[in-house]
mmCIF file of C-alpha atoms in Angstrom:
data_model
loop_
_atom_site.group_PDB
_atom_site.id
_atom_site.type_symbol
_atom_site.label_atom_id
_atom_site.label_comp_id
_atom_site.label_asym_id
_atom_site.label_seq_id
_atom_site.Cartn_x
_atom_site.Cartn_y
_atom_site.Cartn_z
ATOM 1 C CA MET A 4 -0.043 0.003 0.007
ATOM 2 C CA LYS A 5 1.175 3.465 -0.858
ATOM 3 C CA VAL A 6 0.445 6.244 1.667
ATOM 4 C CA LEU A 7 1.123 9.961 1.228
ATOM 5 C CA LEU A 8 2.214 11.589 4.480
ATOM 6 C CA ALA A 9 1.354 15.320 4.252
ATOM 7 C CA GLY A 10 3.384 17.139 6.947
ATOM 8 C CA LEU A 11 6.687 16.188 8.466
ATOM 9 C CA GLY A 12 6.784 18.181 11.638
ATOM 10 C CA ARG A 13 7.469 16.746 15.128
ATOM 11 C CA TRP A 14 4.252 14.519 15.067
ATOM 12 C CA GLY A 15 4.685 13.808 11.315
ATOM 13 C CA GLU A 16 8.104 12.262 12.059
ATOM 14 C CA LYS A 17 6.344 9.732 14.311
ATOM 15 C CA HIS A 18 3.853 9.029 11.503
ATOM 16 C CA LEU A 19 6.756 8.489 9.172
ATOM 17 C CA ARG A 20 8.415 5.983 11.553
ATOM 18 C CA VAL A 21 5.258 4.011 12.280
ATOM 19 C CA LEU A 22 4.176 3.864 8.608
ATOM 20 C CA GLY A 23 7.600 2.548 7.783
ATOM 21 C CA GLU A 24 7.306 -0.076 10.520
ATOM 22 C CA LEU A 25 3.911 -1.126 9.113
ATOM 23 C CA GLY A 26 5.520 -1.874 5.758
ATOM 24 C CA VAL A 27 3.690 0.570 3.560
ATOM 25 C CA GLU A 28 5.335 2.528 0.843
ATOM 26 C CA VAL A 29 5.570 6.038 2.241
ATOM 27 C CA TRP A 30 5.407 9.247 0.120
ATOM 28 C CA VAL A 31 6.011 12.641 1.832
ATOM 29 C CA ALA A 32 4.614 16.075 0.964
ATOM 30 C CA ASP A 33 5.916 19.214 2.806
ATOM 31 C CA PRO A 34 6.641 22.675 1.560
ATOM 32 C CA ASP A 35 9.547 23.072 3.917
ATOM 33 C CA PRO A 36 12.922 21.957 2.253
ATOM 34 C CA ASP A 37 14.444 21.065 5.594
ATOM 35 C CA ARG A 38 11.656 18.610 6.377
ATOM 36 C CA ARG A 39 11.883 17.179 2.862
ATOM 37 C CA ALA A 40 15.627 16.641 3.370
ATOM 38 C CA LEU A 41 14.700 14.806 6.647
ATOM 39 C CA ALA A 42 12.545 12.418 4.541
ATOM 40 C CA LEU A 43 15.396 11.796 2.205
ATOM 41 C CA ARG A 44 17.828 11.143 5.072
ATOM 42 C CA ALA A 45 15.236 8.581 6.374
ATOM 43 C CA GLY A 46 15.692 6.667 3.143
ATOM 44 C CA LEU A 47 12.784 7.797 0.966
ATOM 45 C CA ALA A 48 13.467 7.998 -2.760
ATOM 46 C CA ALA A 49 13.541 11.546 -4.071
ATOM 47 C CA THR A 50 10.676 10.577 -6.484
ATOM 48 C CA ARG A 51 8.499 10.120 -3.397
ATOM 49 C CA VAL A 52 9.196 13.502 -1.685
ATOM 50 C CA THR A 53 7.459 16.555 -2.948
ATOM 51 C CA PRO A 54 6.685 20.151 -1.790
ATOM 52 C CA ASP A 55 3.033 19.845 -3.084
ATOM 53 C CA PHE A 56 0.771 17.060 -2.024
ATOM 54 C CA ARG A 57 -1.235 17.365 -5.294
ATOM 55 C CA GLN A 58 1.684 16.085 -7.240
ATOM 56 C CA ALA A 59 1.793 12.831 -5.313
ATOM 57 C CA LEU A 60 -1.906 12.247 -4.514
ATOM 58 C CA PRO A 61 -2.770 10.519 -7.799
ATOM 59 C CA HIS A 62 0.104 8.041 -7.255
ATOM 60 C CA VAL A 63 -0.885 6.796 -3.743
ATOM 61 C CA ASP A 64 -3.671 4.704 -2.227
ATOM 62 C CA ALA A 65 -4.354 6.848 0.844
ATOM 63 C CA LEU A 66 -3.571 10.243 2.482
ATOM 64 C CA ASP A 67 -2.241 10.817 6.080
ATOM 65 C CA VAL A 68 -2.760 14.476 7.067
ATOM 66 C CA VAL A 69 -0.381 15.732 9.849
ATOM 67 C CA THR A 70 -0.348 19.393 8.955
ATOM 68 C CA SER A 71 -1.638 22.573 10.675
ATOM 69 C CA ALA A 72 -5.362 22.586 11.431
ATOM 70 C CA ASP A 73 -6.111 25.332 8.935
ATOM 71 C CA THR A 74 -5.061 23.028 6.022
ATOM 72 C CA HIS A 75 -7.004 19.925 6.954
ATOM 73 C CA LEU A 76 -10.145 20.777 4.956
ATOM 74 C CA VAL A 77 -8.268 21.415 1.703
ATOM 75 C CA LEU A 78 -6.133 18.288 1.975
ATOM 76 C CA ALA A 79 -8.779 15.872 3.148
ATOM 77 C CA ALA A 80 -11.327 17.184 0.617
ATOM 78 C CA ALA A 81 -8.950 16.706 -2.253
ATOM 79 C CA ALA A 82 -8.331 13.060 -1.294
ATOM 80 C CA LEU A 83 -11.959 12.246 -0.577
ATOM 81 C CA ARG A 84 -13.131 13.688 -3.949
ATOM 82 C CA ILE A 85 -10.924 11.292 -5.907
ATOM 83 C CA GLY A 86 -11.749 8.298 -3.771
ATOM 84 C CA LYS A 87 -8.652 8.119 -1.535
ATOM 85 C CA PRO A 88 -9.155 7.120 2.147
ATOM 86 C CA CYS A 89 -7.921 9.824 4.523
ATOM 87 C CA PHE A 90 -6.494 9.889 8.016
ATOM 88 C CA VAL A 91 -6.633 13.376 9.595
ATOM 89 C CA GLU A 92 -4.826 14.085 12.867
ATOM 90 C CA LYS A 93 -6.958 15.961 15.373
ATOM 91 C CA PRO A 94 -8.470 18.422 15.339
ATOM 92 C CA LEU A 95 -10.581 17.470 12.338
ATOM 93 C CA ALA A 96 -10.395 21.029 10.944
ATOM 94 C CA LEU A 97 -9.816 24.564 12.190
ATOM 95 C CA THR A 98 -13.483 25.439 12.933
ATOM 96 C CA VAL A 99 -16.737 23.650 13.294
ATOM 97 C CA HIS A 100 -17.898 25.098 10.012
ATOM 98 C CA GLU A 101 -14.897 23.536 8.161
ATOM 99 C CA ALA A 102 -15.491 20.202 10.023
ATOM 100 C CA GLU A 103 -19.085 20.241 8.844
ATOM 101 C CA GLU A 104 -17.934 20.786 5.313
ATOM 102 C CA LEU A 105 -15.611 17.717 5.629
ATOM 103 C CA ALA A 106 -18.575 15.651 7.144
ATOM 104 C CA ALA A 107 -20.676 16.694 4.113
ATOM 105 C CA ILE A 108 -17.962 15.548 1.755
ATOM 106 C CA VAL A 109 -17.609 12.235 3.458
ATOM 107 C CA GLN A 110 -21.358 11.677 3.124
ATOM 108 C CA ALA A 111 -21.493 12.792 -0.470
ATOM 109 C CA THR A 112 -18.514 10.683 -1.587
ATOM 110 C CA GLY A 113 -19.027 7.719 0.597
ATOM 111 C CA GLY A 114 -15.307 8.085 1.439
ATOM 112 C CA LEU A 115 -13.354 6.881 4.431
ATOM 113 C CA LEU A 116 -12.072 9.451 6.902
ATOM 114 C CA GLN A 117 -10.573 8.541 10.267
ATOM 115 C CA VAL A 118 -9.812 11.213 12.853
ATOM 116 C CA GLY A 119 -6.596 10.880 14.916
ATOM 117 C CA HIS A 120 -7.829 10.888 18.508
ATOM 118 C CA VAL A 121 -4.874 8.795 19.705
ATOM 119 C CA PHE A 122 -5.680 8.526 23.451
ATOM 120 C CA ARG A 123 -8.542 6.152 22.521
ATOM 121 C CA PHE A 124 -5.891 3.666 21.553
ATOM 122 C CA HIS A 125 -3.680 4.010 24.649
ATOM 123 C CA PRO A 126 -3.199 0.817 26.757
ATOM 124 C CA VAL A 127 -4.204 2.906 29.767
ATOM 125 C CA THR A 128 -7.552 3.587 28.209
ATOM 126 C CA ASP A 129 -8.078 -0.195 27.733
ATOM 127 C CA VAL A 130 -7.576 -0.728 31.453
ATOM 128 C CA VAL A 131 -9.915 2.048 32.442
ATOM 129 C CA ARG A 132 -12.551 0.670 30.084
ATOM 130 C CA ARG A 133 -12.195 -2.821 31.658
ATOM 131 C CA HIS A 134 -12.780 -1.370 35.114
ATOM 132 C CA LEU A 135 -15.719 0.682 33.955
ATOM 133 C CA ASP A 136 -17.317 -2.301 32.093
ATOM 134 C CA ALA A 137 -16.810 -4.504 35.135
ATOM 135 C CA GLY A 138 -18.671 -2.059 37.311
ATOM 136 C CA ASP A 139 -15.741 -1.522 39.672
ATOM 137 C CA VAL A 140 -16.564 2.146 40.389
ATOM 138 C CA GLY A 141 -20.329 1.691 40.440
ATOM 139 C CA ARG A 142 -22.485 4.629 39.265
ATOM 140 C CA ILE A 143 -20.224 7.458 38.098
ATOM 141 C CA ARG A 144 -20.468 10.698 40.053
ATOM 142 C CA TYR A 145 -17.926 12.897 38.213
ATOM 143 C CA ALA A 146 -14.622 12.868 36.276
ATOM 144 C CA THR A 147 -11.559 15.021 36.038
ATOM 145 C CA ALA A 148 -8.927 15.285 33.321
ATOM 146 C CA ARG A 149 -5.720 17.229 32.977
ATOM 147 C CA PHE A 150 -3.651 17.715 29.858
ATOM 148 C CA ALA A 151 -1.125 20.337 30.848
ATOM 149 C CA GLY A 152 2.511 21.154 31.339
ATOM 150 C CA PHE A 153 5.178 23.717 30.580
ATOM 151 C CA LYS A 154 5.633 23.562 26.833
ATOM 152 C CA ARG A 155 5.814 25.766 23.615
ATOM 153 C CA PRO A 156 2.305 26.884 22.579
ATOM 154 C CA ARG A 157 0.914 25.461 19.419
ATOM 155 C CA ALA A 158 0.753 28.184 16.731
ATOM 156 C CA ASP A 159 -2.375 27.232 14.718
ATOM 157 C CA LEU A 160 -5.023 27.093 17.474
ATOM 158 C CA GLY A 161 -5.565 27.614 21.151
ATOM 159 C CA VAL A 162 -4.832 25.189 23.918
ATOM 160 C CA THR A 163 -8.560 24.158 24.271
ATOM 161 C CA GLY A 164 -8.561 22.932 20.587
ATOM 162 C CA ALA A 165 -4.970 21.551 20.819
ATOM 163 C CA ASP A 166 -4.995 19.734 24.163
ATOM 164 C CA ALA A 167 -8.255 19.832 26.108
ATOM 165 C CA LEU A 168 -9.843 18.356 22.897
ATOM 166 C CA HIS A 169 -8.038 15.069 23.831
ATOM 167 C CA CYS A 170 -9.947 15.073 27.026
ATOM 168 C CA PHE A 171 -13.324 16.033 25.505
ATOM 169 C CA ASP A 172 -13.126 13.023 23.049
ATOM 170 C CA LEU A 173 -11.569 10.563 25.562
ATOM 171 C CA LEU A 174 -14.263 11.115 28.184
ATOM 172 C CA ALA A 175 -16.976 10.783 25.587
ATOM 173 C CA HIS A 176 -15.385 7.521 24.614
ATOM 174 C CA LEU A 177 -15.027 6.148 28.179
ATOM 175 C CA LEU A 178 -18.332 7.407 29.470
ATOM 176 C CA GLY A 179 -20.305 6.452 26.386
ATOM 177 C CA THR A 180 -22.281 9.684 26.478
ATOM 178 C CA SER A 181 -22.238 12.737 24.354
ATOM 179 C CA PRO A 182 -21.543 16.130 26.077
ATOM 180 C CA CYS A 183 -24.627 18.332 26.581
ATOM 181 C CA ALA A 184 -23.317 21.559 28.155
ATOM 182 C CA VAL A 185 -20.045 23.349 28.799
ATOM 183 C CA THR A 186 -19.031 26.097 31.285
ATOM 184 C CA ALA A 187 -15.502 27.328 30.644
ATOM 185 C CA THR A 188 -12.956 29.905 31.553
ATOM 186 C CA LEU A 189 -10.250 30.495 28.974
ATOM 187 C CA ARG A 190 -7.342 32.912 29.139
ATOM 188 C CA ASP A 191 -4.797 34.357 26.687
ATOM 189 C CA HIS A 192 -1.893 35.138 29.018
ATOM 190 C CA LEU A 193 0.666 35.446 26.139
ATOM 191 C CA ALA A 194 -1.552 37.838 24.175
ATOM 192 C CA ARG A 195 -1.396 35.752 20.981
ATOM 193 C CA GLY A 196 -5.100 36.052 20.160
ATOM 194 C CA MET A 197 -5.583 32.404 21.109
ATOM 195 C CA ASP A 198 -6.204 30.795 24.507
ATOM 196 C CA ASP A 199 -3.248 29.289 26.359
ATOM 197 C CA CYS A 200 -4.932 28.364 29.659
ATOM 198 C CA SER A 201 -8.239 26.460 29.736
ATOM 199 C CA PHE A 202 -10.669 25.330 32.463
ATOM 200 C CA SER A 203 -13.896 23.577 31.417
ATOM 201 C CA VAL A 204 -16.704 21.824 33.052
ATOM 202 C CA VAL A 205 -18.215 19.511 30.420
ATOM 203 C CA GLU A 206 -21.491 17.765 31.223
ATOM 204 C CA TYR A 207 -21.780 14.215 29.919
ATOM 205 C CA GLY A 208 -25.361 13.656 30.717
ATOM 206 C CA ALA A 209 -25.540 13.655 34.505
ATOM 207 C CA VAL A 210 -21.799 13.273 34.897
ATOM 208 C CA PRO A 211 -19.812 16.592 35.103
ATOM 209 C CA ALA A 212 -16.156 16.436 34.005
ATOM 210 C CA PHE A 213 -13.594 19.009 35.172
ATOM 211 C CA ILE A 214 -11.010 19.533 32.435
ATOM 212 C CA GLU A 215 -7.776 21.563 32.564
ATOM 213 C CA ALA A 216 -5.308 22.295 29.766
ATOM 214 C CA GLY A 217 -2.513 24.792 29.645
ATOM 215 C CA TYR A 218 1.119 25.611 28.642
ATOM 216 C CA PHE A 219 2.382 26.971 31.953
ATOM 217 C CA ALA A 220 2.424 24.625 35.044
ATOM 218 C CA PRO A 221 5.007 21.885 35.327
ATOM 219 C CA PRO A 222 5.238 19.059 35.561
ATOM 220 C CA THR A 223 3.630 17.417 32.505
ATOM 221 C CA ALA A 224 0.294 15.843 33.197
ATOM 222 C CA ARG A 225 -1.705 13.495 31.108
ATOM 223 C CA GLU A 226 -4.300 11.966 33.392
ATOM 224 C CA CYS A 227 -7.941 11.385 34.122
ATOM 225 C CA VAL A 228 -9.911 10.259 37.277
ATOM 226 C CA ILE A 229 -13.385 8.750 37.206
ATOM 227 C CA VAL A 230 -15.129 8.754 40.573
ATOM 228 C CA GLY A 231 -18.005 6.497 41.288
ATOM 229 C CA GLU A 232 -20.141 5.362 44.231
ATOM 230 C CA THR A 233 -18.018 2.244 44.977
ATOM 231 C CA GLY A 234 -14.584 3.122 43.733
ATOM 232 C CA THR A 235 -12.363 5.514 41.837
ATOM 233 C CA VAL A 236 -10.159 4.817 38.843
ATOM 234 C CA ALA A 237 -7.168 7.099 38.320
ATOM 235 C CA ALA A 238 -5.307 6.912 34.965
ATOM 236 C CA ASP A 239 -1.851 8.298 34.395
ATOM 237 C CA PHE A 240 -0.998 8.128 30.702
ATOM 238 C CA SER A 241 2.516 9.406 31.148
ATOM 239 C CA ALA A 242 3.349 6.648 33.626
ATOM 240 C CA GLY A 243 1.324 4.006 31.843
ATOM 241 C CA GLU A 244 -0.360 3.235 35.146
ATOM 242 C CA VAL A 245 -3.992 2.825 36.339
ATOM 243 C CA ARG A 246 -5.018 2.756 40.074
ATOM 244 C CA LEU A 247 -8.305 1.396 41.259
ATOM 245 C CA TYR A 248 -9.299 2.642 44.775
ATOM 246 C CA ALA A 249 -12.084 0.555 46.236
ATOM 247 C CA HIS A 250 -12.982 3.392 48.551
ATOM 248 C CA ARG A 251 -16.582 4.262 49.427
ATOM 249 C CA HIS A 252 -18.820 6.190 51.773
ATOM 250 C CA VAL A 253 -21.296 4.183 53.914
ATOM 251 C CA PRO A 254 -23.968 5.482 56.287
ATOM 252 C CA GLY A 255 -22.973 5.094 60.001
ATOM 253 C CA ALA A 256 -24.563 5.919 63.223
ATOM 254 C CA GLY A 257 -25.782 9.455 62.465
ATOM 255 C CA ALA A 258 -22.966 10.177 60.035
ATOM 256 C CA TRP A 259 -21.299 9.042 56.801
ATOM 257 C CA GLU A 260 -18.194 6.926 57.158
ATOM 258 C CA ALA A 261 -15.303 7.072 54.702
ATOM 259 C CA VAL A 262 -14.238 3.392 54.287
ATOM 260 C CA GLU A 263 -10.893 2.794 52.487
ATOM 261 C CA GLY A 264 -10.807 -0.437 50.532
ATOM 262 C CA PRO A 265 -7.829 -2.060 48.691
ATOM 263 C CA THR A 266 -5.936 -0.243 46.004
ATOM 264 C CA THR A 267 -5.126 -2.155 42.804
ATOM 265 C CA VAL A 268 -2.354 -0.875 40.524
ATOM 266 C CA THR A 269 -2.082 -2.015 36.896
ATOM 267 C CA LYS A 270 0.761 -1.279 34.558
ATOM 268 C CA ALA A 271 -0.833 -0.838 31.172
ATOM 269 C CA THR A 272 1.136 -2.556 28.379
ATOM 270 C CA GLY A 273 0.451 -2.919 24.695
ATOM 271 C CA PRO A 274 1.261 -1.574 21.233
ATOM 272 C CA GLU A 275 2.139 2.001 20.708
ATOM 273 C CA PRO A 276 -1.228 3.983 20.438
ATOM 274 C CA LEU A 277 -0.229 5.618 17.137
ATOM 275 C CA ARG A 278 0.638 2.271 15.644
ATOM 276 C CA ARG A 279 -2.751 0.855 16.653
ATOM 277 C CA GLU A 280 -4.723 3.605 15.155
ATOM 278 C CA LEU A 281 -2.721 3.690 11.910
ATOM 279 C CA GLU A 282 -3.029 -0.088 11.631
ATOM 280 C CA MET A 283 -6.867 0.229 12.045
ATOM 281 C CA PHE A 284 -6.915 2.983 9.401
ATOM 282 C CA LEU A 285 -4.978 0.938 6.903
ATOM 283 C CA ASP A 286 -7.079 -2.162 7.608
ATOM 284 C CA ALA A 287 -10.288 -0.120 7.032
ATOM 285 C CA ALA A 288 -8.737 1.406 3.839
ATOM 286 C CA VAL A 289 -7.873 -2.076 2.397
ATOM 287 C CA ARG A 290 -11.026 -3.876 3.500
ATOM 288 C CA GLY A 291 -13.526 -0.967 3.081
ATOM 289 C CA GLY A 292 -14.686 -1.104 6.741
ATOM 290 C CA GLU A 293 -15.775 1.638 9.037
ATOM 291 C CA PRO A 294 -13.159 4.004 10.569
ATOM 292 C CA ALA A 295 -12.171 3.453 14.097
ATOM 293 C CA VAL A 296 -12.926 7.105 14.956
ATOM 294 C CA ASP A 297 -15.362 8.598 12.366
ATOM 295 C CA VAL A 298 -16.009 12.130 11.225
ATOM 296 C CA ALA A 299 -19.000 12.461 13.607
ATOM 297 C CA ALA A 300 -16.631 11.988 16.638
ATOM 298 C CA GLY A 301 -14.186 14.489 15.331
ATOM 299 C CA LEU A 302 -16.972 16.990 14.673
ATOM 300 C CA LEU A 303 -18.492 16.438 18.187
ATOM 301 C CA ALA A 304 -15.172 17.211 19.863
ATOM 302 C CA MET A 305 -14.787 20.365 17.938
ATOM 303 C CA ARG A 306 -18.251 21.448 18.877
ATOM 304 C CA VAL A 307 -17.302 21.120 22.585
ATOM 305 C CA VAL A 308 -14.189 23.306 21.888
ATOM 306 C CA GLU A 309 -16.263 26.110 20.242
ATOM 307 C CA ALA A 310 -18.908 25.759 22.982
ATOM 308 C CA ALA A 311 -16.135 26.279 25.568
ATOM 309 C CA GLU A 312 -14.858 29.352 23.686
ATOM 310 C CA ARG A 313 -18.428 30.786 23.615
ATOM 311 C CA SER A 314 -19.047 30.009 27.287
ATOM 312 C CA SER A 315 -15.810 31.851 28.276
ATOM 313 C CA ARG A 316 -16.631 34.866 26.023
ATOM 314 C CA LEU A 317 -20.193 35.169 27.373
ATOM 315 C CA GLY A 318 -19.395 34.195 30.957
ATOM 316 C CA ARG A 319 -22.190 31.582 31.147
ATOM 317 C CA ARG A 320 -23.105 27.966 30.618
ATOM 318 C CA VAL A 321 -23.622 26.907 26.989
ATOM 319 C CA THR A 322 -25.626 23.926 25.962
ATOM 320 C CA LEU A 323 -25.122 21.546 23.044
ATOM 321 C CA ALA A 324 -27.734 19.438 21.253
ATOM 322 C CA ALA A 325 -28.253 16.112 22.894
ATOM 323 C CA GLY A 326 -26.976 12.942 21.209
ATOM 324 C CA PRO A 327 -24.017 12.317 18.876
ATOM 325 C CA ALA A 328 -23.094 14.708 16.184
ATOM 326 C CA PRO A 329 -24.764 13.614 12.888
ATOM 327 C CA GLN A 330 -22.840 12.348 9.858
ATOM 328 C CA GLY A 331 -22.503 14.810 7.006
ATOM 329 C CA GLY A 332 -23.453 18.381 7.589
ATOM 330 C CA GLY A 333 -26.804 19.716 8.548
ATOM 331 C CA VAL A 334 -25.736 20.072 12.229
ATOM 332 C CA GLU A 335 -27.565 22.320 14.528
ATOM 333 C CA PRO A 336 -25.867 25.460 16.052
ATOM 334 C CA ILE A 337 -22.765 24.874 18.248
ATOM 335 C CA GLY A 338 -24.489 25.804 21.371
ATOM 336 C CA THR A 339 -26.894 28.243 23.032
ATOM 337 C CA GLU A 340 -26.580 30.205 26.211
ATOM 338 C CA SER A 341 -28.690 28.800 29.009
#
C-alpha cells in the first residue's frame, strides 16, 4: 500500500516512523525544504518526496494528514473527492464550519475518513474501560482530566482545541455519553489572540467532568480520574499506570463513614497507540470497513471546543444538542446560552 504523509513536523516524524514499521510505501509532501531533506535522510526516494501534495496524491492509495489545522479541509477534501481514504490528525479542522464541510464531503462521496484521537488507543484507556465495564466504580459521580504542562504553545490554534480536545473526546469515549453543556474559563496570557490556559466543566449527561489544559504549570500531566459510588479509577497516561481505589462512603450511626478499600495498581502494556490507530486505518482502507474514529466523533469534539470558547466569552453555561453529532453536515448550532 502507498500512503502519502502530508506534513513532516514533530508529530509527522512519528507517523513516518510508524508507517515505515507497518511496511507501507511512504510518500511525503511538505513545503519546507528542511523537512523534505529529513525524509530523504530517512531513506525515501527523491521521487516520493514533494513540496506539493497534489503532485503525489494521484500515485498513492491513501492520504495521512499531519499538517496545521487550517489546511485539513483542503487536503482531506482533495483526497476524498478522488476516492482516496484519509486519516486526519486531530483536530478534524480549524473550525466547526470547516468540520461540517468535511462531514458533508464524506457523506457525499461515501469516502473513508478517520480522525486521529490517539488517546482512545492507549493501553491505559483499555484498562480504564475494563474497570468501567466490570462495574468496579459503580454509578459514576464525576470525572476530572488534565492535559497540561510547561511547553511551547501550538501556533495554529488555542490550547482548548489543541489539548483539552483530547480530554473531551476521551471522556465521551469512556463514559459512552455525548456532552450536553459546557461552562468554561479561557485565558490568553501570552496575548497571541488564542487561549493558552483552559478550564472547562463539560456535562456528559448527568456526569460533570472538570478539564484543565495549559502551557504553563510543570510537571507534564496526562491524566484522568473517574469517581463512582463504590470506587475511583485514576489513569496516568505518562506513567502508563491505572490505580483502582475501592473506597466508598457508607452510612454510619448518624454520620457518613469514609471506608478505604484495597488499591489495585495495573501497569498498562500494549502496542504504541499511534501504531494501533494507523493499523486500524490501513485495515479499513484495504477492506472497506468503518473508521475506528469517524467524522462524527471528530466533529463532536470540535463542537465542545467552540462551545467552551463561547461560554468563556459570554461568561455563562452553553448547551449543546443532545446525542451524537450527525454524519455529513446539517448540524444544529454549536451551542446556546442557558
